[in-house]
Amino acid sequence: MKQFTVPVLFGLIGASILIYLGVWQTQRLQWKEAKLQTIESMISANPSDLPDLPNIEMHQYLPVSLKGEFVKDEVHILTSRPPIGPGYRVISKFKTNNIVILVDRGFVREIDKNNDRTSGVAKVIGNLLWPNEVDSSFTPNPDLDKNVWFARDLSMLSTHLNTEPILVVARQIKPNLNEVMPWPIDTIGIPNNHFQYAVTWFSLSIIWMGMTVYWIWRIRSRQDI
């Protein structure tokens, strides 16, 4: 029986580690689902006034209602919106309460990129957002000549347009002139892969035990020869 000690220990220890990782991912899944429900509740809550000093720790996803005016300056973020296809997010300067901030007005198709869009007085209902879209290794620098950007880099955008580093993603703009299709915040884009990870770890534990059984069977087969 001593010849089976190593494979049995190898199998039990390895499977235990894999099962532990699967259980951990299951716990992470429960945590993530609860967090997403909290974010969804926050996103859809009644809008309030813009805080005096908005910050990511306290105000990420906070719904706000703004009155002010759009300034003509805007930037275009290259993106794609299923099932429409490629296009751009339009981010404009917006004056409100004696400050100038950024408003993500929504999506336009490629052919509409350079159309003139109405400026002037408007009411915006949306959510504060500090996007995390920049990868220093892979995100290209913006093409300023063509006014094409590749991520909502809040720091760079606010510096370029000379605004406060505050971004509101609109879900409703009045008056609605149908120039831009609103693309409000939701939780669809927030990754939640913990279920797949859990399935992977549990599957590997089963495969590991199967390999261990096969190993023991091979040892026993050699003894019977």
Coordinates of C-alpha atoms in Angstrom, one line a residue:
M1 CA 0.0 0.0 0.0
K2 CA 3.0 2.3 0.4
Q3 CA 3.2 2.8 -3.3
F4 CA -0.2 4.4 -3.3
T5 CA 0.7 7.0 -0.6
V6 CA 2.3 9.6 -2.9
P7 CA -0.5 9.6 -5.6
V8 CA -3.3 9.6 -3.0
L9 CA -1.7 12.6 -1.2
F10 CA -1.0 14.3 -4.5
G11 CA -4.6 13.8 -5.5
L12 CA -6.1 14.9 -2.2
I13 CA -3.9 18.0 -1.8
G14 CA -4.3 19.2 -5.4
A15 CA -8.0 18.6 -5.4
S16 CA -8.4 20.4 -2.1
I17 CA -6.6 23.5 -3.4
L18 CA -8.7 23.5 -6.6
I19 CA -12.0 23.1 -4.6
Y20 CA -10.9 25.9 -2.2
L21 CA -10.4 28.2 -5.2
G22 CA -13.8 27.2 -6.6
V23 CA -15.5 28.0 -3.2
W24 CA -13.6 31.3 -3.0
Q25 CA -14.8 32.3 -6.5
T26 CA -18.4 31.3 -5.5
Q27 CA -18.1 33.7 -2.5
R28 CA -16.7 36.4 -4.8
L29 CA -19.7 35.8 -7.1
Q30 CA -22.1 36.5 -4.2
W31 CA -20.2 39.6 -3.2
K32 CA -20.1 40.9 -6.8
E33 CA -23.8 40.3 -7.4
A34 CA -24.6 42.2 -4.2
K35 CA -22.3 45.1 -5.3
L36 CA -24.0 45.2 -8.8
Q37 CA -27.4 45.4 -7.2
T38 CA -26.2 48.3 -5.0
I39 CA -24.8 50.1 -8.1
E40 CA -28.0 49.5 -10.0
S41 CA -30.0 51.0 -7.2
M42 CA -27.7 54.0 -7.0
I43 CA -27.8 54.5 -10.8
S44 CA -31.6 54.5 -11.0
A45 CA -32.2 56.7 -7.8
N46 CA -33.7 60.1 -8.0
P47 CA -31.2 62.7 -9.2
S48 CA -29.8 65.3 -6.9
D49 CA -27.9 68.5 -7.4
L50 CA -24.2 68.3 -8.3
P51 CA -22.1 68.0 -5.1
D52 CA -19.8 70.9 -4.4
L53 CA -16.7 68.7 -4.4
P54 CA -17.5 65.5 -6.3
N55 CA -15.1 62.6 -5.7
I56 CA -14.9 59.0 -6.9
E57 CA -15.0 57.5 -3.4
M58 CA -18.3 59.1 -2.4
H59 CA -20.0 59.9 -5.7
Q60 CA -19.2 57.3 -8.3
Y61 CA -22.5 56.6 -10.3
L62 CA -24.4 59.3 -8.3
P63 CA -27.5 60.5 -10.3
V64 CA -27.5 64.3 -10.7
S65 CA -29.6 66.9 -12.4
L66 CA -27.9 69.9 -14.0
K67 CA -29.1 73.1 -15.6
G68 CA -26.7 75.1 -17.7
E69 CA -25.5 75.4 -21.2
F70 CA -23.5 73.4 -23.7
V71 CA -20.4 75.0 -25.1
K72 CA -19.5 74.2 -28.7
D73 CA -16.2 72.5 -27.8
E74 CA -16.4 68.7 -27.8
V75 CA -14.3 65.5 -28.3
H76 CA -15.1 62.2 -29.9
I77 CA -14.3 58.9 -28.3
L78 CA -14.0 56.0 -30.8
T79 CA -16.3 53.1 -29.8
S80 CA -18.9 50.7 -31.1
R81 CA -22.5 50.2 -30.1
P82 CA -24.2 46.9 -30.9
P83 CA -26.2 46.5 -33.0
I84 CA -25.6 49.9 -34.6
G85 CA -21.8 49.4 -35.2
P86 CA -18.9 51.8 -35.0
G87 CA -19.2 55.4 -34.0
Y88 CA -18.2 57.9 -31.3
R89 CA -19.1 59.1 -27.9
V90 CA -19.6 62.8 -27.9
I91 CA -18.2 64.6 -24.8
S92 CA -19.0 68.3 -24.5
K93 CA -18.2 71.2 -22.3
F94 CA -21.1 72.2 -20.0
K95 CA -21.4 75.3 -17.9
T96 CA -23.3 74.9 -14.7
N97 CA -23.3 76.8 -11.4
N98 CA -20.3 78.9 -12.4
I99 CA -18.1 75.9 -13.2
V100 CA -17.4 74.1 -16.5
I101 CA -17.6 70.3 -16.5
L102 CA -17.8 67.5 -19.1
V103 CA -21.0 65.8 -20.2
D104 CA -21.0 62.6 -22.2
R105 CA -24.0 63.3 -24.4
G106 CA -24.1 59.8 -26.0
F107 CA -23.4 58.0 -29.3
V108 CA -23.3 59.1 -32.9
R109 CA -22.5 57.1 -36.0
E110 CA -19.3 57.5 -37.9
I111 CA -21.0 59.5 -40.6
D112 CA -22.4 62.0 -38.1
K113 CA -19.1 62.6 -36.3
N114 CA -18.4 66.1 -37.6
N115 CA -22.0 67.3 -37.7
D116 CA -22.8 70.6 -35.9
R117 CA -24.5 70.0 -32.6
T118 CA -26.7 72.4 -30.8
S119 CA -25.2 74.4 -28.0
G120 CA -27.0 76.6 -25.5
V121 CA -29.2 76.2 -22.5
A122 CA -30.2 72.6 -21.5
K123 CA -31.2 70.4 -18.6
V124 CA -29.1 67.2 -18.2
I125 CA -30.0 64.2 -16.0
G126 CA -27.3 61.7 -15.7
N127 CA -24.7 60.0 -13.5
L128 CA -21.3 61.0 -12.3
L129 CA -18.6 58.7 -13.6
W130 CA -14.9 58.4 -13.2
P131 CA -14.1 56.0 -16.1
N132 CA -11.4 53.4 -15.9
E133 CA -10.7 52.8 -19.6
V134 CA -7.0 53.7 -20.0
D135 CA -4.3 51.1 -20.3
S136 CA -0.9 52.8 -20.5
S137 CA 0.5 49.9 -22.5
F138 CA -2.2 49.6 -25.1
T139 CA -4.3 52.8 -25.3
P140 CA -3.1 55.0 -28.2
N141 CA -2.6 58.7 -27.8
P142 CA -5.5 60.8 -29.2
D143 CA -5.4 62.0 -32.8
L144 CA -5.9 65.7 -32.0
D145 CA -5.9 66.7 -35.7
K146 CA -8.9 64.5 -36.4
N147 CA -10.4 64.9 -32.9
V148 CA -10.4 61.1 -32.3
W149 CA -9.8 59.8 -28.8
F150 CA -9.6 56.1 -27.8
A151 CA -10.7 56.2 -24.1
R152 CA -12.5 58.5 -21.7
D153 CA -9.3 59.6 -19.9
L154 CA -10.9 62.2 -17.6
S155 CA -7.7 63.9 -16.6
M156 CA -6.6 64.4 -20.3
L157 CA -10.0 65.4 -21.5
S158 CA -10.5 68.0 -18.8
T159 CA -7.1 69.4 -19.4
H160 CA -7.7 69.5 -23.2
L161 CA -11.1 71.2 -22.9
N162 CA -10.1 73.3 -19.9
T163 CA -12.8 72.1 -17.6
E164 CA -13.1 70.6 -14.1
P165 CA -12.2 66.9 -14.0
I166 CA -15.9 66.0 -13.6
L167 CA -17.9 63.9 -16.0
V168 CA -21.6 63.3 -16.1
V169 CA -22.9 60.6 -18.4
A170 CA -26.3 61.8 -19.7
R171 CA -29.4 59.6 -19.7
Q172 CA -31.7 62.5 -20.6
I173 CA -31.1 65.9 -22.2
K174 CA -33.8 68.5 -22.6
P175 CA -34.5 69.9 -25.1
N176 CA -33.9 66.6 -27.0
L177 CA -33.0 67.4 -30.6
N178 CA -32.2 63.8 -31.5
E179 CA -28.6 64.8 -32.5
V180 CA -27.0 62.3 -30.2
M181 CA -28.3 59.0 -28.9
P182 CA -28.0 58.9 -25.1
W183 CA -25.9 56.0 -23.8
P184 CA -26.5 56.0 -20.0
I185 CA -24.5 54.1 -17.4
D186 CA -25.6 50.6 -16.6
T187 CA -23.9 47.5 -15.0
I188 CA -23.6 45.5 -18.2
G189 CA -20.1 46.8 -18.8
I190 CA -18.9 45.9 -15.3
P191 CA -17.2 42.5 -15.5
N192 CA -18.6 39.6 -13.4
N193 CA -16.7 36.4 -14.4
H194 CA -16.7 34.7 -11.0
F195 CA -19.2 32.0 -12.0
Q196 CA -17.0 31.0 -15.0
Y197 CA -14.0 31.0 -12.7
A198 CA -15.7 28.9 -10.1
V199 CA -16.8 26.3 -12.8
T200 CA -13.2 26.2 -14.1
W201 CA -11.7 25.5 -10.7
F202 CA -14.3 22.8 -9.8
S203 CA -13.9 21.2 -13.2
L204 CA -10.1 21.1 -12.7
S205 CA -10.6 19.5 -9.3
I206 CA -12.7 16.7 -11.0
I207 CA -10.0 16.3 -13.7
W208 CA -7.3 16.2 -11.1
M209 CA -9.0 13.4 -9.1
G210 CA -9.6 11.5 -12.4
M211 CA -5.9 11.8 -13.2
T212 CA -5.1 10.6 -9.7
V213 CA -7.4 7.5 -10.0
Y214 CA -5.8 6.8 -13.4
W215 CA -2.3 7.0 -11.8
I216 CA -3.3 4.6 -9.0
W217 CA -4.8 2.2 -11.6
R218 CA -1.6 2.3 -13.6
I219 CA 0.5 1.4 -10.5
R220 CA -1.9 -1.4 -9.6
S221 CA -1.9 -2.7 -13.2
R222 CA 1.9 -3.0 -13.2
Q223 CA 1.8 -5.0 -10.0
D224 CA -0.7 -7.4 -11.5
I225 CA 1.7 -8.2 -14.4

